[in-house]
């Protein structure tokens, strides 16, 4: 999942948008952002996110939501 975080961060750069041809012109949608979701897990006493992934999200200003145990 760490690679996906890095890809999401890159996708929001001008270079990433150009590669995906998503520049907001000619009917091509502009990538506005990404948002990650995690589900806490009681059995493993986990909030559902590894520390290195959490750091990647913070470093790249990628928003996330940690959903509580239901």
Steps between C-alpha positions, in 0.01 A plus 500: 500500500798727540552496123135601454550796733799614297307456175206698637733781606665506156166485319406836654809673359501675163715217359257237625200681357675536165578127480139414578381772258278642771548870466139617512482580126307339217269312732785335688437514874747671726629284783399703802632278775513167670374384838595178678276299735604256772295284732616442856533136597425395859638147472849627419471824703575693183375825356543346157803690374871415505735767633697540174177543304372752755823698459465494120145635520605778739812591300294533180200673661268217396185503714381181665218376720533231765160341552428373852418143586129443453 
